[in-house]
């Protein structure tokens, strides 16, 4: 089946640092989504990308849809404690979403 | 904005009993809802697609007789875990799409613990 390779699996950073994570696939997709999941809660949509090359920001978050349509990255600038959580990339295969393995972000104050 | 509500948020049950989890779209109609399962430190795995007025579509390896899905209205889908076993303990999350807004909106999940 379709697989998304998300990296890194985990990150331990200092508050204020910038964060970068990415997602790659062997297949071409028309949509890339980035979600954040806090402990014990469902994922919340951060950014949706629909066009190759598209660069979209949401506050301190910036995501890009790779020009090859096989990858995407998410950047977080000037991290703060509430950025802690698990970040998932996702793409649409047929009617359903396929998720990456997630990037667990831990921030040291 | 669109909201998906899931209930209960957590449940503890004994082995052999059945548990029902509800997923509601609060301010939109959802002809399709999705049920995911998430084990600790793992990603979300799609279990089944719930279709209003018709049978659910189950992913490979998911037992349809064990995980009963009913999507009787445009705003409610239910997942019933029948004859629960400890290995069914997991975090179950539903989602729905609000046309024409394309991304999925997720419920807050249900933590099921089977003792």
XYZ file of N, CA and C in Angstrom:
672
model
N 0.813 -1.215 0.000
C 0.000 0.000 0.000
C 0.843 1.259 0.000
N 0.177 2.382 -0.021
C 0.920 3.644 -0.053
C 1.598 3.876 1.284
N 2.822 4.380 1.211
C 3.558 4.652 2.434
C 4.161 6.027 2.377
N 4.112 6.682 3.525
C 4.760 7.970 3.660
C 5.899 7.817 4.643
N 7.051 8.333 4.284
C 8.217 8.284 5.159
C 8.407 9.659 5.772
N 8.181 9.743 7.055
C 8.267 11.020 7.746
C 9.508 11.035 8.616
N 10.234 12.128 8.582
C 11.430 12.227 9.422
C 11.638 13.657 9.896
N 12.303 13.825 11.036
C 12.761 12.742 11.898
C 11.613 12.156 12.714
N 11.852 11.038 13.359
C 10.815 10.422 14.184
C 10.601 11.205 15.456
N 11.679 11.807 15.955
C 11.568 12.613 17.166
C 12.604 13.731 17.131
N 12.282 14.798 17.851
C 13.183 15.940 17.927
C 13.171 16.484 19.353
N 14.352 16.803 19.843
C 14.479 17.418 21.160
C 15.198 18.744 20.961
N 14.503 19.839 21.192
C 15.087 21.140 20.891
C 14.910 22.085 22.073
N 15.621 23.217 21.980
C 15.482 24.266 22.975
C 14.391 25.239 22.522
N 13.709 25.791 23.490
C 12.702 26.792 23.174
C 13.349 27.922 22.374
N 12.651 28.361 21.335
C 13.183 29.438 20.504
C 13.842 28.956 19.229
N 14.195 27.670 19.194
C 14.826 27.133 17.987
C 13.801 26.923 16.885
N 14.315 26.869 15.675
C 13.461 26.541 14.539
C 13.424 25.018 14.352
N 12.338 24.542 13.768
C 12.127 23.106 13.587
C 11.827 22.828 12.122
N 12.363 21.733 11.630
C 12.058 21.341 10.261
C 11.830 19.846 10.192
N 10.757 19.426 9.554
C 10.468 18.012 9.369
C 9.945 17.806 7.955
N 10.081 16.580 7.456
C 9.618 16.377 6.091
C 8.975 15.010 5.903
N 8.345 14.886 4.776
C 7.615 13.681 4.445
C 7.872 13.367 2.982
N 8.191 12.113 2.680
C 8.426 11.732 1.290
C 7.635 10.478 0.952
N 7.416 10.316 -0.330
C 6.675 9.149 -0.807
C 7.214 8.733 -2.164
N 7.013 7.492 -2.501
C 7.404 7.025 -3.833
C 6.300 7.311 -4.848
N 5.132 7.713 -4.363
C 3.989 7.989 -5.236
C 3.745 9.486 -5.340
N 3.070 9.879 -6.373
C 2.702 11.279 -6.584
C 1.340 11.532 -5.950
N 1.209 12.661 -5.263
C -0.061 13.021 -4.647
C -0.470 14.426 -5.053
N -1.760 14.686 -4.966
C -2.285 16.014 -5.303
C -2.565 16.863 -4.081
N -2.426 16.263 -2.909
C -2.709 16.976 -1.665
C -1.709 16.562 -0.614
N -1.226 17.536 0.143
C -0.415 17.235 1.321
C -1.030 17.991 2.497
N -1.180 17.297 3.604
C -1.761 17.886 4.804
C -0.805 17.703 5.962
N -0.790 18.665 6.852
C -0.008 18.560 8.077
C -0.939 18.721 9.263
N -0.887 17.746 10.186
C -1.701 17.735 11.388
C -0.811 17.737 12.616
N -1.365 18.257 13.724
C -0.692 18.152 15.017
C -1.621 17.423 15.982
N -1.049 16.520 16.758
C -1.830 15.785 17.733
C -1.250 15.987 19.125
N -2.072 16.506 20.025
C -1.678 16.615 21.421
C -2.061 15.324 22.129
N -1.412 15.004 23.241
C -1.691 13.742 23.942
C -3.165 13.574 24.277
N -3.723 12.414 23.945
C -5.099 12.115 24.298
C -6.140 12.843 23.485
N -5.719 13.449 22.381
C -6.673 14.171 21.546
C -6.550 13.746 20.094
N -7.526 14.153 19.289
C -7.455 13.855 17.874
C -6.563 14.850 17.154
N -6.124 14.519 15.943
C -5.277 15.431 15.174
C -6.033 16.699 14.787
N -5.292 17.792 14.743
C -5.856 19.068 14.325
C -5.118 19.523 13.074
N -5.869 19.916 12.059
C -5.252 20.335 10.809
C -4.490 21.642 10.999
N -3.242 21.653 10.530
C -2.405 22.858 10.598
C -2.389 23.579 9.250
N -2.007 22.832 8.228
C -1.848 23.422 6.897
C -2.262 22.390 5.855
N -2.942 22.862 4.819
C -3.323 22.020 3.680
C -2.692 22.593 2.416
N -2.101 21.712 1.618
C -1.426 22.108 0.384
C -2.048 21.355 -0.775
N -2.373 22.093 -1.846
C -3.088 21.464 -2.957
C -2.382 21.575 -4.292
N -1.245 22.292 -4.317
C -0.621 22.569 -5.611
C 0.884 22.399 -5.490
N 1.488 21.697 -6.451
C 2.932 21.488 -6.444
C 3.642 22.828 -6.399
N 4.628 22.922 -5.498
C 5.370 24.154 -5.342
C 4.746 25.139 -4.370
N 3.537 24.852 -3.947
C 2.823 25.787 -3.060
C 3.534 25.920 -1.724
N 3.661 27.155 -1.269
C 4.260 27.453 0.028
C 3.207 28.193 0.835
N 2.829 27.638 1.973
C 1.742 28.219 2.770
C 2.169 28.385 4.217
N 1.787 29.503 4.800
C 2.121 29.770 6.193
C 0.873 29.851 7.044
N 1.052 29.477 8.309
C 0.004 29.589 9.320
C 0.688 30.026 10.590
N 0.787 31.337 10.777
C 1.530 31.857 11.923
C 3.010 31.545 11.788
N 3.534 30.846 12.794
C 4.958 30.491 12.760
C 5.238 29.221 11.958
N 4.191 28.647 11.421
C 4.347 27.411 10.659
C 4.352 27.708 9.164
N 5.240 27.032 8.465
C 5.307 27.149 7.013
C 5.442 25.753 6.437
N 4.670 25.456 5.407
C 4.745 24.147 4.766
C 4.831 24.339 3.262
N 5.526 23.418 2.622
C 5.643 23.468 1.167
C 5.307 22.134 0.542
N 4.661 22.185 -0.591
C 4.313 21.033 -1.409
C 5.438 20.886 -2.421
N 6.169 19.800 -2.362
C 7.321 19.634 -3.228
C 6.956 19.666 -4.704
N 7.868 20.183 -5.494
C 7.617 20.357 -6.926
C 7.447 19.012 -7.631
N 8.037 17.960 -7.098
C 7.889 16.627 -7.697
C 6.567 15.983 -7.290
N 5.860 16.588 -6.347
C 4.596 16.084 -5.785
C 4.787 14.809 -4.983
N 6.055 14.524 -4.618
C 6.320 13.334 -3.823
C 6.796 13.674 -2.424
N 6.853 14.961 -2.085
C 7.334 15.300 -0.753
C 6.757 16.628 -0.269
N 6.918 16.839 1.028
C 6.468 18.079 1.636
C 7.288 18.306 2.899
N 7.460 19.555 3.274
C 8.129 19.828 4.542
C 7.306 20.807 5.365
N 7.553 20.744 6.661
C 6.911 21.659 7.605
C 7.994 22.300 8.444
N 7.981 23.618 8.526
C 8.913 24.347 9.375
C 8.149 25.075 10.460
N 8.729 25.089 11.649
C 8.187 25.869 12.758
C 9.283 26.819 13.188
N 8.987 28.102 13.195
C 10.008 29.069 13.589
C 9.796 29.485 15.039
N 10.923 29.775 15.706
C 10.901 30.285 17.082
C 9.971 29.463 17.969
N 10.295 28.191 18.145
C 9.415 27.275 18.864
C 9.103 27.754 20.284
N 7.901 27.427 20.717
C 7.432 27.749 22.063
C 6.929 26.455 22.707
N 6.778 26.435 24.031
C 6.389 25.193 24.715
C 5.118 24.535 24.177
N 4.156 25.312 23.743
C 2.896 24.724 23.264
C 3.033 24.050 21.898
N 4.195 24.147 21.293
C 4.427 23.432 20.029
C 4.681 21.941 20.265
N 4.880 21.563 21.511
C 5.113 20.156 21.843
C 3.944 19.304 21.371
N 4.256 18.162 20.798
C 3.206 17.260 20.326
C 3.740 16.383 19.224
N 2.842 15.697 18.562
C 3.225 14.844 17.438
C 2.665 15.466 16.166
N 3.530 15.605 15.183
C 3.147 16.188 13.909
C 3.068 15.075 12.865
N 1.952 15.043 12.152
C 1.755 14.032 11.122
C 1.582 14.697 9.770
N 2.253 14.135 8.768
C 1.915 14.497 7.402
C 0.856 13.504 6.934
N 0.090 13.893 5.946
C -0.934 13.001 5.406
C -1.204 13.381 3.960
N -1.547 12.376 3.195
C -1.930 12.622 1.810
C -3.211 11.853 1.511
N -3.823 12.211 0.427
C -5.079 11.567 0.051
C -4.832 10.530 -1.018
N -5.103 9.244 -0.657
C -5.046 8.163 -1.622
C -6.450 7.669 -1.843
N -6.931 7.635 -3.021
C -8.327 7.282 -3.305
C -9.220 8.204 -2.453
N -10.064 7.637 -1.609
C -10.939 8.471 -0.784
C -10.401 8.681 0.613
N -9.312 7.993 0.951
C -8.910 8.002 2.346
C -7.557 8.646 2.542
N -7.325 9.071 3.777
C -6.053 9.682 4.129
C -5.034 8.618 4.498
N -3.804 8.854 4.089
C -2.683 8.020 4.504
C -1.781 8.907 5.345
N -1.397 8.401 6.520
C -0.601 9.195 7.447
C 0.854 8.750 7.466
N 1.734 9.715 7.718
C 3.104 9.386 8.021
C 3.208 8.848 9.438
N 4.417 8.443 9.823
C 4.613 7.826 11.132
C 4.624 8.848 12.261
N 4.731 10.106 11.914
C 4.714 11.145 12.922
C 6.092 11.592 13.361
N 6.201 12.848 13.761
C 7.409 13.417 14.344
C 7.043 13.924 15.727
N 7.670 13.349 16.738
C 7.375 13.752 18.118
C 8.318 14.877 18.511
N 7.749 16.027 18.817
C 8.547 17.211 19.148
C 8.535 17.449 20.654
N 9.719 17.530 21.218
C 9.883 17.835 22.639
C 10.708 19.109 22.745
N 10.268 20.023 23.609
C 10.947 21.314 23.734
C 11.422 21.508 25.169
N 12.695 21.796 25.300
C 13.263 22.101 26.602
C 13.189 23.607 26.829
N 12.614 24.002 27.941
C 12.452 25.450 28.183
C 13.772 26.151 28.438
N -16.170 27.014 12.827
C -15.780 26.066 11.801
C -16.381 24.703 12.050
N -16.114 23.783 11.149
C -16.652 22.425 11.260
C -16.095 21.734 12.495
N -16.955 20.989 13.169
C -16.551 20.297 14.388
C -17.061 18.872 14.366
N -16.210 17.976 14.762
C -16.581 16.574 14.903
C -16.495 16.219 16.374
N -17.583 15.682 16.903
C -17.644 15.341 18.323
C -17.654 13.836 18.494
N -16.868 13.348 19.431
C -16.771 11.914 19.659
C -17.080 11.628 21.126
N -17.819 10.536 21.353
C -18.233 10.220 22.725
C -18.315 8.711 22.915
N -17.822 8.152 24.016
C -17.206 8.884 25.128
C -15.746 9.193 24.831
N -15.120 9.969 25.670
C -13.710 10.292 25.480
C -12.834 9.172 26.046
N -13.376 8.439 27.005
C -12.655 7.268 27.485
C -13.660 6.275 28.052
N -13.307 4.996 27.975
C -14.188 3.961 28.486
C -13.347 2.759 28.907
N -13.744 2.183 30.020
C -13.119 0.955 30.515
C -14.195 -0.123 30.531
N -13.892 -1.264 29.934
C -14.884 -2.335 29.926
C -14.194 -3.670 30.204
N -15.005 -4.646 30.528
C -14.480 -5.980 30.813
C -14.431 -6.806 29.535
N -13.518 -7.748 29.513
C -13.405 -8.641 28.368
C -14.733 -9.329 28.093
N -15.073 -9.411 26.826
C -16.298 -10.087 26.438
C -17.494 -9.173 26.273
N -17.384 -7.972 26.783
C -18.510 -7.031 26.647
C -18.345 -6.220 25.369
N -19.386 -5.463 25.032
C -19.362 -4.631 23.829
C -19.372 -3.161 24.216
N -18.744 -2.366 23.406
C -18.644 -0.931 23.668
C -19.022 -0.171 22.405
N -19.840 0.859 22.563
C -20.252 1.673 21.421
C -19.643 3.064 21.526
N -19.059 3.511 20.424
C -18.461 4.839 20.343
C -19.222 5.641 19.290
N -19.571 6.875 19.636
C -20.334 7.709 18.713
C -19.469 8.801 18.105
N -19.746 9.113 16.854
C -19.060 10.195 16.156
C -20.118 11.063 15.504
N -20.134 12.328 15.854
C -21.141 13.242 15.308
C -20.484 14.422 14.610
N -21.038 14.792 13.484
C -20.648 16.046 12.844
C -21.635 17.093 13.358
N -21.119 18.133 13.989
C -21.980 19.052 14.724
C -22.628 20.134 13.868
N -21.942 20.624 12.875
C -22.542 21.710 12.095
C -22.462 21.485 10.590
N -22.330 20.222 10.220
C -22.369 19.900 8.801
C -22.831 18.454 8.645
N -23.237 18.131 7.446
C -23.666 16.766 7.161
C -22.522 16.001 6.525
N -22.320 14.801 6.996
C -21.200 13.990 6.513
C -21.707 12.667 5.955
N -21.686 12.532 4.648
C -22.100 11.263 4.058
C -21.040 10.189 4.282
N -19.831 10.628 4.552
C -18.742 9.683 4.780
C -17.994 10.046 6.056
N -17.797 9.070 6.893
C -16.970 9.241 8.085
C -15.943 8.127 8.104
N -14.863 8.365 8.799
C -13.769 7.410 8.826
C -13.450 7.062 10.270
N -13.116 5.811 10.506
C -12.717 5.349 11.833
C -11.253 4.895 11.794
N -10.472 5.472 12.718
C -9.058 5.140 12.822
C -8.778 4.524 14.187
N -7.691 3.792 14.247
C -7.207 3.249 15.518
C -5.743 3.651 15.640
N -5.370 4.015 16.845
C -3.997 4.446 17.075
C -3.462 3.774 18.328
N -2.416 2.974 18.173
C -1.744 2.373 19.313
C -0.669 3.331 19.803
N -0.246 3.167 21.073
C 0.719 4.111 21.660
C 1.947 4.292 20.784
N 2.311 5.536 20.598
C 3.506 5.922 19.857
C 3.471 5.467 18.398
N 2.293 5.252 17.888
C 2.168 4.876 16.487
C 1.259 5.852 15.748
N 1.243 5.711 14.449
C 0.422 6.598 13.631
C -1.027 6.119 13.611
N -1.861 6.890 12.951
C -3.260 6.507 12.818
C -3.406 5.494 11.692
N -4.153 4.444 11.972
C -4.394 3.428 10.961
C -5.887 3.389 10.658
N -6.226 3.539 9.404
C -7.630 3.521 9.015
C -8.210 2.126 9.203
N -9.344 2.072 9.901
C -10.031 0.800 10.100
C -11.114 0.602 9.055
N -11.923 1.653 8.869
C -13.069 1.492 7.972
C -13.603 2.854 7.560
N -14.292 2.836 6.431
C -14.986 4.017 5.933
C -16.476 3.796 6.124
N -17.101 4.732 6.820
C -18.521 4.623 7.145
C -19.332 5.435 6.137
N -20.269 4.797 5.480
C -21.054 5.446 4.442
C -22.518 5.532 4.872
N -23.052 6.740 4.869
C -24.435 6.940 5.289
C -25.392 6.161 4.404
N -26.229 5.347 5.040
C -27.240 4.610 4.314
C -26.761 3.358 3.616
N -25.499 3.023 3.768
C -25.000 1.791 3.142
C -23.944 1.147 4.033
N -23.449 0.004 3.578
C -22.488 -0.735 4.410
C -21.150 -0.026 4.462
N -20.482 -0.214 5.584
C -19.138 0.346 5.730
C -18.142 -0.453 4.904
N -17.069 0.209 4.557
C -15.977 -0.445 3.831
C -14.822 -0.632 4.799
N -14.419 -1.864 4.999
C -13.385 -2.169 5.979
C -12.025 -2.343 5.310
N -10.993 -1.904 6.013
C -9.634 -2.101 5.524
C -9.223 -3.557 5.722
N -8.235 -3.944 4.954
C -7.755 -5.325 5.041
C -7.276 -5.626 6.450
N -7.711 -6.755 6.968
C -7.289 -7.178 8.296
C -8.203 -6.719 9.416
N -9.181 -5.899 9.121
C -10.121 -5.431 10.154
C -11.383 -6.291 10.080
N -11.725 -6.908 11.209
C -12.876 -7.828 11.227
C -14.190 -7.045 11.279
N -14.983 -7.178 10.255
C -16.237 -6.427 10.205
C -17.248 -6.901 11.238
N -17.172 -8.157 11.620
C -18.116 -8.664 12.625
C -17.722 -8.255 14.033
N -16.482 -7.857 14.192
C -16.019 -7.441 15.513
C -16.189 -5.936 15.686
N -15.947 -5.196 14.639
C -16.049 -3.739 14.682
C -17.246 -3.338 13.817
N -18.403 -3.257 14.472
C -19.640 -2.966 13.759
C -19.805 -1.462 13.582
N -20.056 -1.058 12.359
C -20.217 0.359 12.068
C -21.614 0.603 11.528
N -22.244 1.627 12.093
C -23.571 2.037 11.646
C -23.572 3.526 11.372
N -24.005 3.902 10.177
C -24.033 5.324 9.796
C -25.457 5.631 9.385
N -26.332 5.729 10.388
C -27.766 5.798 10.136
C -28.249 7.177 9.723
N -27.474 8.205 10.019
C -27.902 9.553 9.635
C -26.697 10.319 9.098
N -26.961 11.478 8.560
C -25.888 12.280 7.965
C -24.992 12.949 9.003
N -25.340 12.812 10.276
C -24.526 13.449 11.302
C -24.029 12.480 12.363
N -24.285 11.196 12.208
C -23.902 10.250 13.251
C -23.418 8.927 12.673
N -22.247 8.533 13.111
C -21.733 7.200 12.829
C -21.340 6.571 14.155
N -21.600 5.288 14.317
C -21.210 4.605 15.547
C -20.319 3.418 15.231
N -19.364 3.191 16.130
C -18.475 2.036 16.049
C -18.711 1.210 17.298
N -19.090 -0.035 17.137
C -19.284 -0.925 18.277
C -18.212 -1.999 18.258
N -17.436 -2.034 19.331
C -16.430 -3.080 19.487
C -17.103 -4.229 20.218
N -17.299 -5.325 19.534
C -18.033 -6.447 20.127
C -17.066 -7.448 20.758
N -17.518 -8.098 21.822
C -16.722 -9.112 22.514
C -15.284 -8.614 22.678
N -15.165 -7.512 23.362
C -13.867 -6.845 23.470
C -12.823 -7.711 24.170
N -11.600 -7.635 23.687
C -10.458 -8.309 24.287
C -9.443 -7.251 24.709
N -8.558 -7.590 25.627
C -7.537 -6.613 26.034
C -6.737 -6.047 24.859
N -6.504 -6.855 23.833
C -5.729 -6.343 22.698
C -6.501 -5.325 21.857
N -7.802 -5.166 22.148
C -8.582 -4.116 21.482
C -8.363 -2.764 22.150
N -7.690 -2.770 23.289
C -7.408 -1.509 23.980
C -6.591 -0.617 23.060
N -7.098 0.575 22.826
C -6.442 1.473 21.880
C -7.127 2.827 21.937
N -6.647 3.728 21.113
C -7.252 5.053 20.952
C -7.982 5.038 19.621
N -9.298 5.221 19.660
C -10.110 5.182 18.446
C -10.525 6.605 18.086
N -10.300 6.974 16.840
C -10.566 8.348 16.401
C -11.432 8.311 15.154
N -12.451 9.173 15.133
C -13.271 9.265 13.935
C -12.975 10.586 13.234
N -13.336 10.630 11.982
C -13.171 11.865 11.232
C -14.267 11.970 10.186
N -14.477 13.188 9.731
C -15.497 13.435 8.718
C -15.051 14.596 7.856
N -15.600 14.624 6.650
C -15.247 15.690 5.719
C -16.446 16.610 5.540
N -16.186 17.910 5.542
C -17.240 18.909 5.374
C -17.154 19.457 3.963
N -17.884 18.871 3.031
C -17.840 19.388 1.656
C -18.286 20.837 1.603
N -17.764 21.717 0.744
C -16.655 21.428 -0.146
C -15.270 21.621 0.479
N -15.224 21.796 1.791
C -13.917 21.889 2.453
C -13.290 20.506 2.430
N -12.158 20.362 1.840
C -11.649 19.039 1.581
C -10.958 18.326 2.743
N -10.170 19.036 3.592
C -9.458 18.291 4.639
C -10.403 17.665 5.640
N -9.946 16.578 6.216
C -10.727 15.895 7.222
C -10.652 16.623 8.558
N -11.756 16.583 9.295
C -11.781 17.070 10.668
C -11.914 15.864 11.580
N -11.158 15.850 12.639
C -11.109 14.702 13.531
C -11.828 14.962 14.838
N -12.405 13.895 15.384
C -12.913 13.949 16.736
C -11.764 13.914 17.718
N -12.073 14.037 19.005
C -11.036 14.059 20.023
C -10.601 12.674 20.480
N -11.205 11.660 19.893
C -10.754 10.307 20.177
C -11.434 9.697 21.388
N -11.405 8.372 21.438
C -11.933 7.605 22.562
C -10.861 6.620 23.002
N -10.463 6.727 24.258
C -9.473 5.795 24.808
C -10.229 4.601 25.366
N -10.060 3.444 24.743
C -10.711 2.213 25.196
C -9.708 1.347 25.933
N -10.081 0.968 27.146
C -9.266 0.032 27.925
C -10.121 -1.179 28.251
N -9.666 -2.334 27.839
C -10.388 -3.585 28.090
C -9.631 -4.367 29.152
N -10.318 -4.642 30.249
C -9.640 -5.330 31.362
C -9.956 -6.826 31.386
